[in-house]
Coordinates of C-alpha atoms in Angstrom, one line a residue:
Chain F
X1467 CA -50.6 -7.2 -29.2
X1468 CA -47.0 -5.5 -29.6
X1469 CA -48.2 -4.2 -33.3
X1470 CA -51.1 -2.1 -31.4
X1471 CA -48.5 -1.5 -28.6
X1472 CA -46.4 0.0 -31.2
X1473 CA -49.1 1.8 -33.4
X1474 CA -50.1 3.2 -30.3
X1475 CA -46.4 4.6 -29.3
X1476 CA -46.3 5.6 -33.1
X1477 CA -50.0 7.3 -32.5
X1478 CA -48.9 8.9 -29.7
X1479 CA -46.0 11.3 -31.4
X1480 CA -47.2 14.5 -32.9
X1481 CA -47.1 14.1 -37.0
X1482 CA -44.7 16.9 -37.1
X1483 CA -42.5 15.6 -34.7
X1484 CA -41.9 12.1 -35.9
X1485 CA -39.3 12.8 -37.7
X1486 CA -37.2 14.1 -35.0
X1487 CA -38.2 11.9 -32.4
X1488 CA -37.3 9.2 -34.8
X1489 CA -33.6 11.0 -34.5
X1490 CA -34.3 11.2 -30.9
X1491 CA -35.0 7.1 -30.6
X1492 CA -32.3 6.6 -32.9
X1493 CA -29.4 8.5 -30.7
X1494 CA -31.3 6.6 -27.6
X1495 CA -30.9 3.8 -28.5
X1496 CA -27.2 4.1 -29.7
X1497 CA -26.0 6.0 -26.4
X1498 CA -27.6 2.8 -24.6
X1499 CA -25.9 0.7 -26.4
X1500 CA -22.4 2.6 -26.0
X1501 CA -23.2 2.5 -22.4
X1502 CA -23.9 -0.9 -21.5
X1503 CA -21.3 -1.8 -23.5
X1504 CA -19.1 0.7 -20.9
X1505 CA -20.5 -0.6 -18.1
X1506 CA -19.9 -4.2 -19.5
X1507 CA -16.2 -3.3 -20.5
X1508 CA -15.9 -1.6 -16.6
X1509 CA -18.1 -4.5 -14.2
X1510 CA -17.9 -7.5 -16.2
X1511 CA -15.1 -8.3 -18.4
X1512 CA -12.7 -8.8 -15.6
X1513 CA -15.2 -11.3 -13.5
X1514 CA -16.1 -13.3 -17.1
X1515 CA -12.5 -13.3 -17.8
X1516 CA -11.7 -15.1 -14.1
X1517 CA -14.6 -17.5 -15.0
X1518 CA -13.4 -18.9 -18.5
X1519 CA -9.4 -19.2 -17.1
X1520 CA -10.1 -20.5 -13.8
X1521 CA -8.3 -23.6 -12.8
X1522 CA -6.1 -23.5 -15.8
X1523 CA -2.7 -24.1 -15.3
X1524 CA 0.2 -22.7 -17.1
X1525 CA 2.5 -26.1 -17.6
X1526 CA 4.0 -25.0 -20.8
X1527 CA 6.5 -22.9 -20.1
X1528 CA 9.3 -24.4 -17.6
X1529 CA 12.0 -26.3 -19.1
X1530 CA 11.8 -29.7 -16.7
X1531 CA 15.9 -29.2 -17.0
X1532 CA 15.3 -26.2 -14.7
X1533 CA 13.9 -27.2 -11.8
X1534 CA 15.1 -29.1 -9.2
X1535 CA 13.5 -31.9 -7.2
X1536 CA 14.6 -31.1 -3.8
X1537 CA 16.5 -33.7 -1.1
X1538 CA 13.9 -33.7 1.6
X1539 CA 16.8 -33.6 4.4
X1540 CA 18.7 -30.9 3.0
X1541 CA 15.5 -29.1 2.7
X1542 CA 14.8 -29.5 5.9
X1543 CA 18.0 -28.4 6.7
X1544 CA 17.9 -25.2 5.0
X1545 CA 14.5 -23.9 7.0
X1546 CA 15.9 -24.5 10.0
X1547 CA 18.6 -22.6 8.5
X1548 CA 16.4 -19.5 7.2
X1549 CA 14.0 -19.9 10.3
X1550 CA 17.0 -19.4 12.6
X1551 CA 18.5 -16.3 10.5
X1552 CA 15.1 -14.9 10.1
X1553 CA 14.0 -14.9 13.9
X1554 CA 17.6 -14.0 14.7
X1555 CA 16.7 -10.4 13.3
X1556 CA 14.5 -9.6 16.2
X1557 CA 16.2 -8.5 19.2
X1558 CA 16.6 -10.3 22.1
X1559 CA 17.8 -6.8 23.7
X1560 CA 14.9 -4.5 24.7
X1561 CA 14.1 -2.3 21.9
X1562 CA 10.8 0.3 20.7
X1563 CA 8.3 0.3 17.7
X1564 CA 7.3 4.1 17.2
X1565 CA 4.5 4.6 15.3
X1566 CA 3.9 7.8 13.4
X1567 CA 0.8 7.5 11.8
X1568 CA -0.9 6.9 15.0
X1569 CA 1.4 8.6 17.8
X1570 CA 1.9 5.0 19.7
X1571 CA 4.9 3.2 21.0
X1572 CA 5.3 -0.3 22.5
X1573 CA 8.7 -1.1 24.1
X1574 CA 9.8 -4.9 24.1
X1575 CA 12.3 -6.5 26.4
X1576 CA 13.2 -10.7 25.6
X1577 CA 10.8 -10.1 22.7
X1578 CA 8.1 -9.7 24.5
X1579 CA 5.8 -6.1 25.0
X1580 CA 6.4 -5.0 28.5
X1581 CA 4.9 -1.2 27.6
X1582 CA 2.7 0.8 25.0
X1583 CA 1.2 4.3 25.2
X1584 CA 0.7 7.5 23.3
X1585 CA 4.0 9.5 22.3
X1586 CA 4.4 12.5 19.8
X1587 CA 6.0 12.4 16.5
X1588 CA 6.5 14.9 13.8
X1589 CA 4.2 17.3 12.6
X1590 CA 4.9 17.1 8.8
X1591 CA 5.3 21.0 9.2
X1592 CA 7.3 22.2 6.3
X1593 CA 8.6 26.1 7.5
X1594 CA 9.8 28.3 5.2
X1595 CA 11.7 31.3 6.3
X1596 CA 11.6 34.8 4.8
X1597 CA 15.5 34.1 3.2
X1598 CA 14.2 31.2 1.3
X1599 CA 15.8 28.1 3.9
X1600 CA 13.6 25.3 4.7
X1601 CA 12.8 22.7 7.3
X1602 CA 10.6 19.7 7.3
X1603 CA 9.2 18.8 10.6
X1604 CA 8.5 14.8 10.4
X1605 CA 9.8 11.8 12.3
X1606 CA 12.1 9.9 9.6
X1607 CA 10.8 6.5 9.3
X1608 CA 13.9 3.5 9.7
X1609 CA 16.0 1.4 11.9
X1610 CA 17.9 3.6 14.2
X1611 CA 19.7 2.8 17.6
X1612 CA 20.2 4.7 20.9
X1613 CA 23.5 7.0 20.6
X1614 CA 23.1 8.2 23.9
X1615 CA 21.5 8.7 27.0
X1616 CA 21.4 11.8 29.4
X1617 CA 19.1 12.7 32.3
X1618 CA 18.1 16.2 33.0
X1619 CA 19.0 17.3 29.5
X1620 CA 19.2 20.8 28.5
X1621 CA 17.8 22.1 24.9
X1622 CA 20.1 23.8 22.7
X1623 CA 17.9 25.4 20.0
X1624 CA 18.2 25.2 16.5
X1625 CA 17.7 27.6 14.3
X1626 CA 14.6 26.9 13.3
X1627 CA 13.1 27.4 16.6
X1628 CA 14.1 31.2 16.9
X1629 CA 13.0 31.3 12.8
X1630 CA 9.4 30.0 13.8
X1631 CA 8.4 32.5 16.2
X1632 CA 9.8 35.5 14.4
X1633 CA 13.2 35.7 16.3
X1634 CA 16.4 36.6 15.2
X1635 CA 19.0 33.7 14.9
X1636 CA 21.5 34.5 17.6
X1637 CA 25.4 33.3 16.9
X1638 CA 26.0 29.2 17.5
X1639 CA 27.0 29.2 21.0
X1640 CA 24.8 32.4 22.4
X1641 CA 23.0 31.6 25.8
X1642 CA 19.5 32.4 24.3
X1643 CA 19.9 29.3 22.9
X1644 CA 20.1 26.8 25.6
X1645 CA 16.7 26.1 27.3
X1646 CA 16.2 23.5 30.5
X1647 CA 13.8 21.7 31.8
X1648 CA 11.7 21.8 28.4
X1649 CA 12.6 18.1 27.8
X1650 CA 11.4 16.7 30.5
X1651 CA 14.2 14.3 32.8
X1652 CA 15.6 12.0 30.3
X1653 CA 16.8 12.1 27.0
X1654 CA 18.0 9.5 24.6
X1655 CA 19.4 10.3 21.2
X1656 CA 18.6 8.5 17.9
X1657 CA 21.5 10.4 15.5
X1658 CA 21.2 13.4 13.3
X1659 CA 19.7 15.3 16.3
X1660 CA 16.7 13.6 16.8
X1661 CA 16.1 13.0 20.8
X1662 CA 13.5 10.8 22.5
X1663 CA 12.7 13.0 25.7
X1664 CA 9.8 14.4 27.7
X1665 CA 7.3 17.2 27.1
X1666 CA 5.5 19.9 29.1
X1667 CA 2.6 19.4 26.2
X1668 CA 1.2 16.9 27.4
X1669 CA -2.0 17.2 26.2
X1670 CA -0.5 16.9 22.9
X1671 CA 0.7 13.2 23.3
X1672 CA -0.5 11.0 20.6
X1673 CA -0.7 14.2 18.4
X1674 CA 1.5 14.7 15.7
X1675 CA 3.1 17.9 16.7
X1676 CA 6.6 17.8 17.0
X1677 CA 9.7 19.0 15.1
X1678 CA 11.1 15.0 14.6
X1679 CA 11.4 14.1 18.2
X1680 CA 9.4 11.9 19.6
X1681 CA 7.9 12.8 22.9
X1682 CA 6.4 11.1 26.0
X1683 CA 5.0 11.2 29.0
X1684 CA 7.2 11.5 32.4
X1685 CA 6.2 7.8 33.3
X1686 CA 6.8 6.4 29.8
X1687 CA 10.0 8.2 29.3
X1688 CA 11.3 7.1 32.5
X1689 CA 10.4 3.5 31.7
X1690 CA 11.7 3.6 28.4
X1691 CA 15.3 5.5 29.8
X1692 CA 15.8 2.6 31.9
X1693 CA 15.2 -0.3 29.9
X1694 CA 16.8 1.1 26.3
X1695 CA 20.6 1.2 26.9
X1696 CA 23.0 2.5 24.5
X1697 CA 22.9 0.2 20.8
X1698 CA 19.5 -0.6 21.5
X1699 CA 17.1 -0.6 18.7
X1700 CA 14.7 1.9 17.7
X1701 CA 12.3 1.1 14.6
X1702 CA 9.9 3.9 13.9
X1703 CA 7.2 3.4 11.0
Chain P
X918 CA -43.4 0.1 -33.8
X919 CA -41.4 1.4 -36.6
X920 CA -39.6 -1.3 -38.7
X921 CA -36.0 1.2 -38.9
X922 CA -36.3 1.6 -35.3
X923 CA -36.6 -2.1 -34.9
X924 CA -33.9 -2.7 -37.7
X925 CA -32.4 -0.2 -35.3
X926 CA -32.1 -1.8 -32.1
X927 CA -31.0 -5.3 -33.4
X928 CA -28.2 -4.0 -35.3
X929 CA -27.0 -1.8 -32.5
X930 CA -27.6 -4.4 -29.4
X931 CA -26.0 -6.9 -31.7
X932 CA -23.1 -4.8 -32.9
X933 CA -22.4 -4.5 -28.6
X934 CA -22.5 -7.9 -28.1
X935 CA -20.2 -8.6 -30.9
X936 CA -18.1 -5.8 -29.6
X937 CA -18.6 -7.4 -25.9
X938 CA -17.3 -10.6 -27.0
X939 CA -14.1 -9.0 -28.9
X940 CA -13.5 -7.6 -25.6
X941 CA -13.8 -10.5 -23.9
X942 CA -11.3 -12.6 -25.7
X943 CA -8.9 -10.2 -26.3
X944 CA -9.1 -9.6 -22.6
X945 CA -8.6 -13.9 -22.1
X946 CA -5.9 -13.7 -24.4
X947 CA -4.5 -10.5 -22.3
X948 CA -4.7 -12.6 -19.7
X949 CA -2.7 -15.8 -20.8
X950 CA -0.1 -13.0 -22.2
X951 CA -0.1 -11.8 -18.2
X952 CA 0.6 -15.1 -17.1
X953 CA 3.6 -15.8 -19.3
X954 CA 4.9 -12.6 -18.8
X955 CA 4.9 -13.1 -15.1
X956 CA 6.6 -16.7 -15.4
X957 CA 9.1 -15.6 -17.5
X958 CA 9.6 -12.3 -15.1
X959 CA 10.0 -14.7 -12.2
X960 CA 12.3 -17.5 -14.8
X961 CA 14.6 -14.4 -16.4
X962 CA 14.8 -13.5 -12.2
X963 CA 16.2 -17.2 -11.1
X964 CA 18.5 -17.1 -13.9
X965 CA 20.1 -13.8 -13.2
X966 CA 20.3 -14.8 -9.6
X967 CA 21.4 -18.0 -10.5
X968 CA 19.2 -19.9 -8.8
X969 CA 17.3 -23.0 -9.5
X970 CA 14.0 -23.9 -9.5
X971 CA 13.0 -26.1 -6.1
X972 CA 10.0 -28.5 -7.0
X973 CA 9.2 -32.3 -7.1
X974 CA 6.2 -33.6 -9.7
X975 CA 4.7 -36.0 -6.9
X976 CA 4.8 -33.3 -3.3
X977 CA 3.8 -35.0 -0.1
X978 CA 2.1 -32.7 2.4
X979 CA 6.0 -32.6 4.3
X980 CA 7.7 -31.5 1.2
X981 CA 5.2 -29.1 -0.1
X982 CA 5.4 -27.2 3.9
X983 CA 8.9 -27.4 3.7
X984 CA 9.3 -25.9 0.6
X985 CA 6.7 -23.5 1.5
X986 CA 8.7 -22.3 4.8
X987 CA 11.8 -22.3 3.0
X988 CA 10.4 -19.6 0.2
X989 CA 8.7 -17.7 3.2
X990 CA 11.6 -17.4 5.1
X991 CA 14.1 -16.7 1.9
X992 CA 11.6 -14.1 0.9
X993 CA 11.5 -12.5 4.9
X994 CA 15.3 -12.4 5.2
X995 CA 15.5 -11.1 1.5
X996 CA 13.7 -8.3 2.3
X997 CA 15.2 -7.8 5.8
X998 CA 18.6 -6.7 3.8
X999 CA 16.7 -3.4 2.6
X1000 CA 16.4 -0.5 5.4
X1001 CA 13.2 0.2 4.2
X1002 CA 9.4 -1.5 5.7
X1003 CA 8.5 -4.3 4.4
X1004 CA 5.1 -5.3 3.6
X1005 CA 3.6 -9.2 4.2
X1006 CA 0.1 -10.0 2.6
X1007 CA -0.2 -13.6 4.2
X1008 CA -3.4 -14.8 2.5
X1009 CA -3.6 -18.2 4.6
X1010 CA -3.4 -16.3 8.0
X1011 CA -5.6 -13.3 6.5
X1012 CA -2.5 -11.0 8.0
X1013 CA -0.9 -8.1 6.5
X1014 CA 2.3 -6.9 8.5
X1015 CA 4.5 -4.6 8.3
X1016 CA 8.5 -5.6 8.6
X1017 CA 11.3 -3.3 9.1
X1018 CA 14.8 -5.1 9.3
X1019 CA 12.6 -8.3 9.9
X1020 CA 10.9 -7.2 13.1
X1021 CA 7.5 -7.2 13.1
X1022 CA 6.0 -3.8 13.7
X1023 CA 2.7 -3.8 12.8
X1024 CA 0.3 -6.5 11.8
X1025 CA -3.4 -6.6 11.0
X1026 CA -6.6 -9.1 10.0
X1027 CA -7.9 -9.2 6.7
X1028 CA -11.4 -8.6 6.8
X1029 CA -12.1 -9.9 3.5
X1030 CA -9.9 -10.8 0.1
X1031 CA -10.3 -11.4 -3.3
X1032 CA -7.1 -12.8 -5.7
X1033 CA -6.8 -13.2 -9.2
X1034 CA -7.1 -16.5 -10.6
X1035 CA -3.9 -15.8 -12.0
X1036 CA -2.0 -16.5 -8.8
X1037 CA -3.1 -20.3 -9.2
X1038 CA -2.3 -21.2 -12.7
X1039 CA 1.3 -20.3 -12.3
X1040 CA 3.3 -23.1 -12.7
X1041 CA 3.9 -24.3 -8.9
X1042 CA 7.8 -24.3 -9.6
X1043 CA 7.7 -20.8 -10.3
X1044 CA 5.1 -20.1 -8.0
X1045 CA 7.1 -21.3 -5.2
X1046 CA 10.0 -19.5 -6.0
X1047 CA 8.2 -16.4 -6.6
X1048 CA 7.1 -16.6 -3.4
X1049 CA 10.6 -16.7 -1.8
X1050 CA 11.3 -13.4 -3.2
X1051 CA 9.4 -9.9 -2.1
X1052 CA 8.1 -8.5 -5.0
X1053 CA 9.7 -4.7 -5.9
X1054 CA 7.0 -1.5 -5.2
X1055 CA 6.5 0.1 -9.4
X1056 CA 4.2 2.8 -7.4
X1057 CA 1.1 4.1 -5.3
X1058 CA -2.6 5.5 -6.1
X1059 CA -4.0 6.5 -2.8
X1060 CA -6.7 8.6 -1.5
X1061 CA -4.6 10.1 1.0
X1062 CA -1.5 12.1 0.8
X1063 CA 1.9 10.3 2.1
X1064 CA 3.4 13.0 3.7
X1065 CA 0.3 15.6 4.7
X1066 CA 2.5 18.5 4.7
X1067 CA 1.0 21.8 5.9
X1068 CA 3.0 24.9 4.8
X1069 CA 4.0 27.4 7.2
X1070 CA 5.7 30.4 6.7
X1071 CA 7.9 32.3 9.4
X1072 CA 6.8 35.2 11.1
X1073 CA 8.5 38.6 10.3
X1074 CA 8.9 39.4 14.0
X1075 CA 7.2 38.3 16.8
X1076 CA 4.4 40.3 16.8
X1077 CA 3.5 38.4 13.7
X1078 CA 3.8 35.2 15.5
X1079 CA 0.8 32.7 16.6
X1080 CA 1.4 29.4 18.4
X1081 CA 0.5 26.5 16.7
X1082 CA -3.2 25.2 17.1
X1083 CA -3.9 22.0 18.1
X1084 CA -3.7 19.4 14.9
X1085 CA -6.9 18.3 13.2
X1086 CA -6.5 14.5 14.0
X1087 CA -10.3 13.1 13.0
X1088 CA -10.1 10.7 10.9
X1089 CA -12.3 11.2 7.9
X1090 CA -10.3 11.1 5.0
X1091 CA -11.4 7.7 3.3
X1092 CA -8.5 5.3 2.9
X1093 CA -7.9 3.3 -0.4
X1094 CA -5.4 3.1 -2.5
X1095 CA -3.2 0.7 -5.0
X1096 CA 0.1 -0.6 -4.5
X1097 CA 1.3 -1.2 -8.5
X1098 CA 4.5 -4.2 -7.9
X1099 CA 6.5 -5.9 -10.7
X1100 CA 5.4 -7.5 -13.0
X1101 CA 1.8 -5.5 -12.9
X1102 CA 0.6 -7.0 -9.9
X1103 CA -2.3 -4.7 -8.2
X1104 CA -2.6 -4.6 -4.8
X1105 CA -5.9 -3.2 -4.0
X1106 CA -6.5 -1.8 -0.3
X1107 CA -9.9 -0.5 0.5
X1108 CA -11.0 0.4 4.3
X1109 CA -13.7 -1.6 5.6
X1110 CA -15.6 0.4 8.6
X1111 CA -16.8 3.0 5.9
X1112 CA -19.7 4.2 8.8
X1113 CA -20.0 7.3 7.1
X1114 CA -22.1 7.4 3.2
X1115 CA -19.4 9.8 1.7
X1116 CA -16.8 6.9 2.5
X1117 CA -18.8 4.4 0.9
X1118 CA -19.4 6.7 -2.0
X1119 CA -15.7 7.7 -2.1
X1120 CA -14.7 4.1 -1.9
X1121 CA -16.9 3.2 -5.3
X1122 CA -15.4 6.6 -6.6
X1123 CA -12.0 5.5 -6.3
X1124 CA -12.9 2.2 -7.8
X1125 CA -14.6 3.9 -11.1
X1126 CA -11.3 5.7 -11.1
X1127 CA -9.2 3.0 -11.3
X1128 CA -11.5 0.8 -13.8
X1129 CA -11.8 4.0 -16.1
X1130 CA -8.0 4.0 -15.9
X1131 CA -7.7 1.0 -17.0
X1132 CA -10.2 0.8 -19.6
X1133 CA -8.1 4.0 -20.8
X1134 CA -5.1 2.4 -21.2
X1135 CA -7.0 -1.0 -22.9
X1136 CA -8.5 1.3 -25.4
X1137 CA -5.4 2.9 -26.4
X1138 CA -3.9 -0.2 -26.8
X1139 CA -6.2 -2.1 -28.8
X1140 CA -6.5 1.0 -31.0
X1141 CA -2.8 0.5 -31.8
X1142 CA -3.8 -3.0 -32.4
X1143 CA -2.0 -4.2 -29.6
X1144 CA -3.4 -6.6 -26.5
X1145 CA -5.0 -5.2 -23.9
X1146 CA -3.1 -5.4 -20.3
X1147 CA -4.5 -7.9 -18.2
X1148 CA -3.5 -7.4 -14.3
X1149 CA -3.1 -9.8 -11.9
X1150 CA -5.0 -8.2 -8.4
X1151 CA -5.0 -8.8 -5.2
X1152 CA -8.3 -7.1 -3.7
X1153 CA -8.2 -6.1 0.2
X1154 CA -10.3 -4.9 2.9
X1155 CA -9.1 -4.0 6.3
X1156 CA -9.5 -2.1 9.0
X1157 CA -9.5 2.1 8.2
X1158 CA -6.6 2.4 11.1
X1159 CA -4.8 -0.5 9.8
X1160 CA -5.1 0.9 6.2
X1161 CA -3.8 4.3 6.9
X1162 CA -0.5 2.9 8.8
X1163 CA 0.5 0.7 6.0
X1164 CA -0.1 3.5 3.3
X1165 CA 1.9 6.1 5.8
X1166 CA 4.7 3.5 6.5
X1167 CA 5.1 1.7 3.3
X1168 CA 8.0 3.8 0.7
X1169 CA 6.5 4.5 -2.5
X1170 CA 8.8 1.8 -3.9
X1171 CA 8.6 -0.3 -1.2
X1172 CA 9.1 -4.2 -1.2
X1173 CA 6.2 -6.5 -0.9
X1174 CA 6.1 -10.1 0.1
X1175 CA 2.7 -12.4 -1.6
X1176 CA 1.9 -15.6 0.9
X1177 CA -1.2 -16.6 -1.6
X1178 CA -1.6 -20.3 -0.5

């Protein structure tokens, strides 16, 4: 039955052409090959390997004189130990979680959340001004602690700020620097000039739109003013 | 059907299993070379540290938890001395979390996980002190950029001058990517809500990707007659959200802690 099947599938070719569908079958049946084998090398190698190892264990290669058996009290001893180092590390003291990704913040007081809601962080901006300086506009992710704390704060602005909007810089200390009420009523400071403070874009909050300040709400902010105080830890991810 | 072609066929199909089964074994053998590299990582590690090896041949269920907390916490406060995040893959719980300074600032469910055999043929001493000690971030493959910088150049004056637009914030980049840790651990993260088609067919992009990267690299080694590299893997699926913030957080060398068991 598969010899007439065959003749057939021989019958069918066109005399002329057998030759060069025979190079055509040929090259077929060789790229098929090449591919399973691919496909077998990408999807199954890994999966069979897993199979034929499983639930083999390495004994071989510790030398018994290397390991310890450990004193069950003294181990005991040292996790209470660890466990009582390791939960020391979060603070009792109120602190905030920033994150940047999502433009969210919780703020915890005896370890426990007492707050979350949107905030802005940085806008990953990188400007470049005509005489070649440069400023990257991201929230700097890290442990950082309240510096200060200041209510009704005014803006002195950077450099930066008058290079965005086409302005010339004016000298350090010149008044067209120093803007109010753009901060909102609080601001608390993280170092290296980055604030925590209030917006009048609010419809920005949980955007990512700042220059590496992190901004919030009036109701937020206010909570946040009066249960950080100064030393109090801000972790932003 | 003609007798070449059939003569054809055999050899070739035959050849590719032969060539399958090479492939095979020198991937098993790959594989117990990946095993005694990472022992003898985690063996050359204790003796630099100086530390011994904590492990008893008969464990009760007390000793083997306390031995368990006391890597877990070792490998926590360990980590906690770096300023950088911290990443916990707890396998058990099905949590990843993210640490900074020890606090916990972000944690998540795994919807679904898939480890390397690898991970349980260690030798349990080593294992367990492995395990108290975060493993070190070699590098990151990702779908997504780190830092999406956008590039903005300053006016002239301010008749040049536009206010910024609100940000694009949809979320339809797909999220995978890799986390490579010492000694060739993969850490695979792939989203899990992939609603849309283009994710799912970006996800199985990425994977191709990575397994035509690997099978590179096998290639080129077994053509200079050497082993091919057998990786231990950790495979992950979470949420897309969750995905994004550990990718966006996490430092490109950034320190990973493995709770497998």
């Amino acid at each position: 039955m598969l010899n007439n099947n065959s003749d057939s599938i021989d019958n069918l070719i066109p005399k002329g052409l057998s030759k060069s569908w025979r190079i055509f079958i040929y090259v077929d049946v060789i790229l098929l090959g090449l591919i399973l084998l691919f496909l077998f090398s990408l999807y199954l190698t890994q999966p069979l390997v897993d199979v034929l190892v499983r639930n083999k264990l390495n004994i071989s290669s510790v030398d018994s004189t290397e390991i310890i058996t450990p004193n069950p009290q003294k181990l005991k001893k040292e996790v209470t130990k660890y466990k009582q180092k390791f939960l020391a590390l979060t603070p009792v003291q109120p602190y905030i979680v920033v994150n940047t990704t999502y433009n969210r913040f919780k703020l915890y007081k005896k370890r426990k959340q007492i707050r979350e809601g949107f905030c802005s962080t940085g806008s990953y901006t990188l400007l470049k001004s005509r005489d070649k300086r440069e400023w990257i506009f991201h929230t700097p992710k890290g442990m950082y602690r309240v510096l200060g704390k200041v209510t009704n704060p005014v803006w002195r602005r950077p450099d930066w700020s008058f290079v965005e909007e086409g302005l010339p810089i004016p000298p350090p200390n010149h008044p067209s620097r120093w803007e109010a009420g753009v901060l909102g009523d609080y601001a608390l400071s993280i170092g290296n000039g980055y604030l925590i403070h209030g917006t009048i874009y609010k419809r920005f909050l949980g955007m990512p739109v700042t220059h590496g300040c992190i901004r919030m709400n009036d109701e937020d902010l206010e909570a946040v003013f009066k249960t950080l105080e100064i030393g109090s830890k801000v972790y932003v991810y | 059907m003609n007798r070449s072609i059939k003569i054809l066929i055999t050899s070739t199909f035959s050849t590719i299993t032969v060539l399958a089964i090479v492939f095979t074994t020198l991937k098993t053998i790959a594989y117990r070379k990946a095993l005694n590299q990472f022992e003898n990582y985690f063996l050359k590690e204790a003796e630099r540290r100086k530390d011994k090896l904590l492990w008893t041949n008969r464990p009760d269920s007390v000793t083997l938890t306390l031995l368990k907390d006391r890597a877990y916490y070792s490998a926590q406060f360990e980590a906690s001395k770096s300023d950088s995040i911290c990443l916990i893959v707890n396998i058990p719980d099905s949590t990843v979390a993210l640490y900074l300074k020890g606090v916990m600032v972000h944690s998540a469910k795994l919807e679904h996980f898939k480890i390397s055999p690898l991970f349980k043929a260690i030798n349990p001493a080593i294992s367990n002190y492995a395990k108290s000690l975060p493993f070190k971030g070699m590098g990151q493959i990702s779908t997504i950029r780190k830092m999406p910088l956008m590039v903005k150049i300053a006016p002239r004056d301010t008749s040049e001058y536009t206010p910024d637009v609100v940000p694009d914030t949809t979320d339809l980049e797909p999220v995978n990517f890799i986390i490579e840790l010492k000694p060739n651990v993969q850490l695979y993260f792939y989203e899990s809500n992939s609603s849309q088609s283009s994710d799912g067919f970006s996800h199985f992009k990425f994977d191709l990707k990575e397994r035509i990267r690997t099978l590179k690299q096998d290639f080129k080694r077994i053509s200079k007659f050497n082993y091919p590299v057998y990786k231990p893997y950790i495979r992950i699926r979470i949420n897309k959200r969750d995905a994004k913030i550990i990718y966006r957080a996490l430092p490109n060398k950034g320190q990973v802690i493995l709770m497998l068991e």
